[in-house]
mmCIF file of C-alpha atoms in Angstrom:
data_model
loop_
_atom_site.group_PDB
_atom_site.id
_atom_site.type_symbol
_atom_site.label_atom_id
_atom_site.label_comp_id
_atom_site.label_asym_id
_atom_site.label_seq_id
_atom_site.Cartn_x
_atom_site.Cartn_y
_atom_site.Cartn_z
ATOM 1 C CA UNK A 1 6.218 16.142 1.866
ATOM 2 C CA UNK A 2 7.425 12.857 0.242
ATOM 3 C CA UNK A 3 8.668 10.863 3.373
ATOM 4 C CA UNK A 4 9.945 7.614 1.112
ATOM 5 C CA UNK A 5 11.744 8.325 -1.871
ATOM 6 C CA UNK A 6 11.930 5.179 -4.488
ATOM 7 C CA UNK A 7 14.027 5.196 -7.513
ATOM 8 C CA UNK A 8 14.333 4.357 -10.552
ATOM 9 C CA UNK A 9 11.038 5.130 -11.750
ATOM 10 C CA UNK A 10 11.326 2.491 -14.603
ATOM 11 C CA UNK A 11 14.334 -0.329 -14.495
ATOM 12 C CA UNK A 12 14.796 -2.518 -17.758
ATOM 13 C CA UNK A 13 16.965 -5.606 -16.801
ATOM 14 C CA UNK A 14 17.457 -9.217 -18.662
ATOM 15 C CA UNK A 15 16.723 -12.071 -17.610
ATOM 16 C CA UNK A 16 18.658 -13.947 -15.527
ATOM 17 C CA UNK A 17 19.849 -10.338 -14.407
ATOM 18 C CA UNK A 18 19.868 -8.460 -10.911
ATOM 19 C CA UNK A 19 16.879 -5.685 -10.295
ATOM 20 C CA UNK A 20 18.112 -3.200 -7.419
ATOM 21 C CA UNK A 21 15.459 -0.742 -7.112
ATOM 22 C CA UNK A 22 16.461 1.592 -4.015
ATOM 23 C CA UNK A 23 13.847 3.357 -1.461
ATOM 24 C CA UNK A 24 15.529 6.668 1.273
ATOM 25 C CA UNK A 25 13.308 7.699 4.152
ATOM 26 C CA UNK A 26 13.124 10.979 6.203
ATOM 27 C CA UNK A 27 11.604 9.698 9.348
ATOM 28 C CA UNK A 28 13.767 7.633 11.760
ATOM 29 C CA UNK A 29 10.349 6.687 13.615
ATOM 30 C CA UNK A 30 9.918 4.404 10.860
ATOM 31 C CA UNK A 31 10.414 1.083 12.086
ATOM 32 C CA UNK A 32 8.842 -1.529 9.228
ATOM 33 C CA UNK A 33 9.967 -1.642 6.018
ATOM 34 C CA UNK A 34 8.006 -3.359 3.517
ATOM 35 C CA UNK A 35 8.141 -3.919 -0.198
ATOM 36 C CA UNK A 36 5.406 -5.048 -2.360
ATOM 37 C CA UNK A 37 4.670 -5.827 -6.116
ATOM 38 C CA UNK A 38 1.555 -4.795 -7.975
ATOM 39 C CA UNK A 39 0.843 -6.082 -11.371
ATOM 40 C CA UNK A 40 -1.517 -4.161 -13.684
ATOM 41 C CA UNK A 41 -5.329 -4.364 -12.172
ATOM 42 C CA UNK A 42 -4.277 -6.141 -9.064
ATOM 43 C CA UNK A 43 -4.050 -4.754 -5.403
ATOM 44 C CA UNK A 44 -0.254 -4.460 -3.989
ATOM 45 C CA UNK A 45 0.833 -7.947 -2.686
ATOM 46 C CA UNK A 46 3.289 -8.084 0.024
ATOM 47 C CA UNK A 47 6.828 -9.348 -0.955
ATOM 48 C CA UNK A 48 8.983 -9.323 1.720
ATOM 49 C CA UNK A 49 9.583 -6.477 4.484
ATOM 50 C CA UNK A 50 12.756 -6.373 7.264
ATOM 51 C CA UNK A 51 12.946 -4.703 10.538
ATOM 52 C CA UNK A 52 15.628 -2.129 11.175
ATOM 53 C CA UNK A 53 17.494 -4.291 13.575
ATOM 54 C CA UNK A 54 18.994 -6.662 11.034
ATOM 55 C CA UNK A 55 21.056 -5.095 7.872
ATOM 56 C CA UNK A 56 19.808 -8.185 5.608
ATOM 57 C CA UNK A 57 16.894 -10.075 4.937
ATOM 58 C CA UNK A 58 16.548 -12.956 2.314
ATOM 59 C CA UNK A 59 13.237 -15.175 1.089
ATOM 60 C CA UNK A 60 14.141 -16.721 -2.029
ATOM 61 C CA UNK A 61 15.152 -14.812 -4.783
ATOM 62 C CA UNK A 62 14.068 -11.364 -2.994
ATOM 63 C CA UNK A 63 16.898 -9.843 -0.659
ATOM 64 C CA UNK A 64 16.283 -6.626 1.448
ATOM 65 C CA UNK A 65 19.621 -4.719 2.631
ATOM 66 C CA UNK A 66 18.931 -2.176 5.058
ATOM 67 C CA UNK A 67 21.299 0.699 6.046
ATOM 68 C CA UNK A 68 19.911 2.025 9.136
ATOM 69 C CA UNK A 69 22.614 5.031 9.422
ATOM 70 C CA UNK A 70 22.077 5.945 6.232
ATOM 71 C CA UNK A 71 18.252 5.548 5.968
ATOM 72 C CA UNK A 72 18.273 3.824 3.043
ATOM 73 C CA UNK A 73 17.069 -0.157 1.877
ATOM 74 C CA UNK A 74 16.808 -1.521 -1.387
ATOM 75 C CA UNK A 75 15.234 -4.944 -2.873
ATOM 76 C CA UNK A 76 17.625 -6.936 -5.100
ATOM 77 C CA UNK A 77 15.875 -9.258 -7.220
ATOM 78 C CA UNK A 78 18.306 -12.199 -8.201
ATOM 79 C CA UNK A 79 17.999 -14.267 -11.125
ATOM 80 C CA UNK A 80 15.377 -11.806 -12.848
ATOM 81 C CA UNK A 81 12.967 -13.541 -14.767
ATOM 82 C CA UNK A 82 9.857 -12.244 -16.668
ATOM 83 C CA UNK A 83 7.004 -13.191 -14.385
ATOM 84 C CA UNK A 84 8.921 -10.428 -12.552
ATOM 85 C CA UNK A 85 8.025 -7.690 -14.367
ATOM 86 C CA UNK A 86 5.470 -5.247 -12.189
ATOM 87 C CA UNK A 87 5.601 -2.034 -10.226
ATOM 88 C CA UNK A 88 7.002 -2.727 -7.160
ATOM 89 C CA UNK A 89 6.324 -0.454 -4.539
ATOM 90 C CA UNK A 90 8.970 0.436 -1.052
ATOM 91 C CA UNK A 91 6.883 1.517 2.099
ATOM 92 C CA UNK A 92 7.151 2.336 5.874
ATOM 93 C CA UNK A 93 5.276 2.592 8.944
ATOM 94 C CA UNK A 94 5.634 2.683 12.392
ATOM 95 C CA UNK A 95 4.745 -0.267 15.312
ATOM 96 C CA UNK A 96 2.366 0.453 18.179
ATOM 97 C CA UNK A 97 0.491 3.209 15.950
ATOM 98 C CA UNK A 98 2.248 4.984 13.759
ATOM 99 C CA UNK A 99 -0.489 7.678 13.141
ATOM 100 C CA UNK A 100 0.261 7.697 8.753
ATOM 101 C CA UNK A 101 -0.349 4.041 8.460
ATOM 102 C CA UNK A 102 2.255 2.886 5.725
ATOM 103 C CA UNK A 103 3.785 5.553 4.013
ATOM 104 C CA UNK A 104 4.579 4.183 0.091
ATOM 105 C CA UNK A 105 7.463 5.364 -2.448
ATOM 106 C CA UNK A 106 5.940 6.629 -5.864
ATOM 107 C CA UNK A 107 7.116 3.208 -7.163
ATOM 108 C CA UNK A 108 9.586 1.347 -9.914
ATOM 109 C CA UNK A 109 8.221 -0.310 -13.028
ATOM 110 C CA UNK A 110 10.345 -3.246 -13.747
ATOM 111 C CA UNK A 111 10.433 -4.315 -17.032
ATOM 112 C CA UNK A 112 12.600 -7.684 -17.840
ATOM 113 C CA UNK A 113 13.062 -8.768 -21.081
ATOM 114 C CA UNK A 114 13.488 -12.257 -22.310
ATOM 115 C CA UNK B 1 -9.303 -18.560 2.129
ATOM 116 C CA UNK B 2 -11.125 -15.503 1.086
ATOM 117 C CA UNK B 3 -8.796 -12.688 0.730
ATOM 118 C CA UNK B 4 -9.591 -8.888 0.563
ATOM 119 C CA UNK B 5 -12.834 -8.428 -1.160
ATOM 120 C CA UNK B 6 -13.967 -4.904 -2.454
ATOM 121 C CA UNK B 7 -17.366 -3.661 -4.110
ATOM 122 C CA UNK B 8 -17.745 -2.102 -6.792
ATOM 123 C CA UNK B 9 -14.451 -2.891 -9.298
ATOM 124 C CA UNK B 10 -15.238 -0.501 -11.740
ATOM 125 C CA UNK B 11 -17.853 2.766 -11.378
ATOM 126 C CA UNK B 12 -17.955 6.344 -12.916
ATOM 127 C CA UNK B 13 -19.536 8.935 -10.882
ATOM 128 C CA UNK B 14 -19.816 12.614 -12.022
ATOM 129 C CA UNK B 15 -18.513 16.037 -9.927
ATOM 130 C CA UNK B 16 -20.100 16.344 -6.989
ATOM 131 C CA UNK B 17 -21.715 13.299 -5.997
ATOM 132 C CA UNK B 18 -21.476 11.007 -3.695
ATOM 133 C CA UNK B 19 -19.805 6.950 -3.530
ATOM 134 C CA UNK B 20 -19.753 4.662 -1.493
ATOM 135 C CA UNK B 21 -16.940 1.581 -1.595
ATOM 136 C CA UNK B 22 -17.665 -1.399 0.080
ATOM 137 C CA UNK B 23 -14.736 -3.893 2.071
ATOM 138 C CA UNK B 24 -14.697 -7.334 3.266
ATOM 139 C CA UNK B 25 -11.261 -8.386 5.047
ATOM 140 C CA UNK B 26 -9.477 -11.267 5.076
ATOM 141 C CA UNK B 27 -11.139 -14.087 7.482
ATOM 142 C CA UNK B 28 -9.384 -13.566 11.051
ATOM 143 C CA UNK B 29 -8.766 -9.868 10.746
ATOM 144 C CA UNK B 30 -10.310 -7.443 12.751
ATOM 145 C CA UNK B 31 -8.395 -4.093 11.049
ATOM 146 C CA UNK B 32 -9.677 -2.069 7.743
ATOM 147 C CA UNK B 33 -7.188 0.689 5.813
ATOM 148 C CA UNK B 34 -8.475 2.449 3.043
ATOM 149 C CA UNK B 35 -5.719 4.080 0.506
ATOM 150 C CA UNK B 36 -6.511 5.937 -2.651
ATOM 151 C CA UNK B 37 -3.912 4.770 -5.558
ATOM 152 C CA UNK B 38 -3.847 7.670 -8.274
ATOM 153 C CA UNK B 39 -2.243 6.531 -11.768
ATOM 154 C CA UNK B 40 1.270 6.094 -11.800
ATOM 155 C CA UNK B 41 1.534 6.811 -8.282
ATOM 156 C CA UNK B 42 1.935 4.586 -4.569
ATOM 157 C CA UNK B 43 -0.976 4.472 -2.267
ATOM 158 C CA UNK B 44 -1.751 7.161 -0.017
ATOM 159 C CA UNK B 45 -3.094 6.539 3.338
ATOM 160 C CA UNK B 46 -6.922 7.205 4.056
ATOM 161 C CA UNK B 47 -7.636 6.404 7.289
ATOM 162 C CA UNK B 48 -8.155 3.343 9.715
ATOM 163 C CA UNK B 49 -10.544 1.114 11.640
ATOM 164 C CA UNK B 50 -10.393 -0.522 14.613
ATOM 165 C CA UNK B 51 -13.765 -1.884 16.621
ATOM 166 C CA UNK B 52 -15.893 0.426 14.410
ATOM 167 C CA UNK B 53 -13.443 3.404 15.121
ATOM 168 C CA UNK B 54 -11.525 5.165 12.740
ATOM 169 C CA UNK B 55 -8.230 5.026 14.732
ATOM 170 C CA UNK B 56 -5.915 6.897 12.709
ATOM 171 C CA UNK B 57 -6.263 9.416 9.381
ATOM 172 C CA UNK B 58 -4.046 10.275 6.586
ATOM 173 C CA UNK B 59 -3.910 13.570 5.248
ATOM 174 C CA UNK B 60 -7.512 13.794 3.406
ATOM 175 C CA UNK B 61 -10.433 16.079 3.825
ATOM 176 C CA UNK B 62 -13.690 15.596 5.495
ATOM 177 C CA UNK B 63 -15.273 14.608 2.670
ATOM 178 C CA UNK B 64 -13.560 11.120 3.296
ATOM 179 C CA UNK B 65 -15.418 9.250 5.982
ATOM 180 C CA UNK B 66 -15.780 5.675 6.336
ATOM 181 C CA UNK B 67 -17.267 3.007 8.663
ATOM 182 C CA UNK B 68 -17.024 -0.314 10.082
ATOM 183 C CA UNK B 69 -18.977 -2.752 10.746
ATOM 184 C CA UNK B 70 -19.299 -5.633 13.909
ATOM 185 C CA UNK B 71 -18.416 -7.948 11.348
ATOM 186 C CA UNK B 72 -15.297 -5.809 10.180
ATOM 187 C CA UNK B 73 -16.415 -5.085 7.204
ATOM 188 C CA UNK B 74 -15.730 -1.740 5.857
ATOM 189 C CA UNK B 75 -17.321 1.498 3.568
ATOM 190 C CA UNK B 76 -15.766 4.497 2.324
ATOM 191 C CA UNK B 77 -17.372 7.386 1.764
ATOM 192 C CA UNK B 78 -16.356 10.162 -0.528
ATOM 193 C CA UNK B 79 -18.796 13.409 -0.571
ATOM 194 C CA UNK B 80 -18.921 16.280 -2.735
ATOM 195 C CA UNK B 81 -16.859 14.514 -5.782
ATOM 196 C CA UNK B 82 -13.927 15.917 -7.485
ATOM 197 C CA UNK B 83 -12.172 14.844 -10.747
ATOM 198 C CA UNK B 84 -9.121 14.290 -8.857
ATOM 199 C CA UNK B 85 -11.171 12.046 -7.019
ATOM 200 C CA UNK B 86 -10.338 9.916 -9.658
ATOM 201 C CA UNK B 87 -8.145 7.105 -8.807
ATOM 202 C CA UNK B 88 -8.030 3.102 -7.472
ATOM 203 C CA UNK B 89 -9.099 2.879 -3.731
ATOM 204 C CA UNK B 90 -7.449 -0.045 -2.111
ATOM 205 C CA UNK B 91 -8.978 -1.792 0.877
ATOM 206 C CA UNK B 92 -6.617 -3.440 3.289
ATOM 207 C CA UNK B 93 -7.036 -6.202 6.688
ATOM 208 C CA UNK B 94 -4.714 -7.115 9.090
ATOM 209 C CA UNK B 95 -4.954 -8.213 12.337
ATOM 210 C CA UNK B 96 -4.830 -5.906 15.862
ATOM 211 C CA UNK B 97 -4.512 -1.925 15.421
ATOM 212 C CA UNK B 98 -1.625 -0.417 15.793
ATOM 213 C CA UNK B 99 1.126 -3.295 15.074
ATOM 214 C CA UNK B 100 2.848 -2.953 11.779
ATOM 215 C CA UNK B 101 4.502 -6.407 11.829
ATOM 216 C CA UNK B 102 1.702 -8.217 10.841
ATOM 217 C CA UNK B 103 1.277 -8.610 7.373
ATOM 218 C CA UNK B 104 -1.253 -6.238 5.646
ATOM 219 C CA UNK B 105 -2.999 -7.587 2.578
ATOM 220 C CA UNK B 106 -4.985 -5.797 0.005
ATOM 221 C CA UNK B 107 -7.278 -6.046 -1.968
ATOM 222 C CA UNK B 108 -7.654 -5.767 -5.571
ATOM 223 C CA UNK B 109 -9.459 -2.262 -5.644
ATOM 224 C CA UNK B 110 -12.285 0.034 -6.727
ATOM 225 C CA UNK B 111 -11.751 1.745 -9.930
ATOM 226 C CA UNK B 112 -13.201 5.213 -9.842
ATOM 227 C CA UNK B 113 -13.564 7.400 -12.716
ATOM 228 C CA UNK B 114 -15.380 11.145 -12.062
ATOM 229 C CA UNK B 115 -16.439 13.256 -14.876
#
């Protein structure tokens, strides 16, 4: 049973462009939403992640929107540029234990071209 | 600042034996995850350590045990080798079990190839 469901699987976008990749998630224990990138050979690195008691979260270029009703958040990448290009990867867990430790979408392979 | 350090990066093993992947964390944290990262897929969830307890466990078989050590580090264990054993095994620290706002880093992985 897929609990976080990520799409697109691959996302082509210009530069200068906006990336929304989009994650949905079954269980409303979740509590921690993170997103990270992963570039060929490397472990996941932690981007940015929000809390579902705020509907936005921003660090630089990398905004998180959360729609807690809907159980749904998505990363827009602003101002796209080619250093960008990875898999990034939605996930969720739970605080004080959650017993599946983060729970990761199958992932989006951003591509953005010059 | 060391970060997350795994042992071996690369190793082939053939059906039915046994591995062993090693884990350092990242200085200051006392909690080890191991997830197994097949190709073109997100990481799955292994299990976790806490003072040299596996404190929580993903769904994987018995043939997946780990340990840890009083210095944190970390091994994983994988018995009785498959082919779709076959994928990157991520080691990851944070700090204190159980609290998903701290920031979990990984490492950059064991590559494991069975044939």
């Amino acid at each position: 049973q897929q609990q976080v469901k990520q799409s697109p699987q691959s996302l082509i976008v210009q530069k200068g462009g906006i990336s929304i990749i989009n994650c949905a998630y079954e269980n409303t224990a979740f509590d921690y939403f993170p997103w990270y990138q992963q570039f060929p050979g490397k472990g996941p690195a932690l981007l940015i992640a929000i809390r579902p008691d705020v509907s936005e979260k921003k660090e630089g270029r990398f905004t998180i929107s959360f729609n807690k009703s809907a159980k749904q958040f998505s990363l827009h990448i602003m101002d796209s540029q080619p250093g960008d290009s990875a898999t990034y990867f939605c996930a969720a867990s739970m605080v004080g234990g959650g017993a599946d430790g983060l729970t990761f979408g199958k992932g989006t392979h951003l591509i953005i071209q010059p | 600042d060391a970060g997350v350090t795994q042992s071996p990066t690369h190793l082939i093993k053939t059906r039915g034996q046994q591995v062993t992947l090693r884990c350092s964390p990242k200085s200051g944290h006392d909690t080890v995850s191991w997830y197994q990262q097949a190709l073109g897929q997100g990481p799955q969830f292994i299990f976790q350590y806490y003072e040299e307890e596996e404190r929580q466990r993903g769904n994987f078989p018995d043939r997946f045990s780990g340990h840890q050590f009083p210095n944190y580090s970390s091994e994983l264990n994988v018995n009785a080798l498959l082919l779709g054993d076959s994928a990157l095994y991520l080691c990851a620290s944070s700090l204190g079990q159980g609290y998903s706002g701290n920031t979990i880093y990984f490492g950059e992985g064991s590559w494991l190839t069975v044939v």
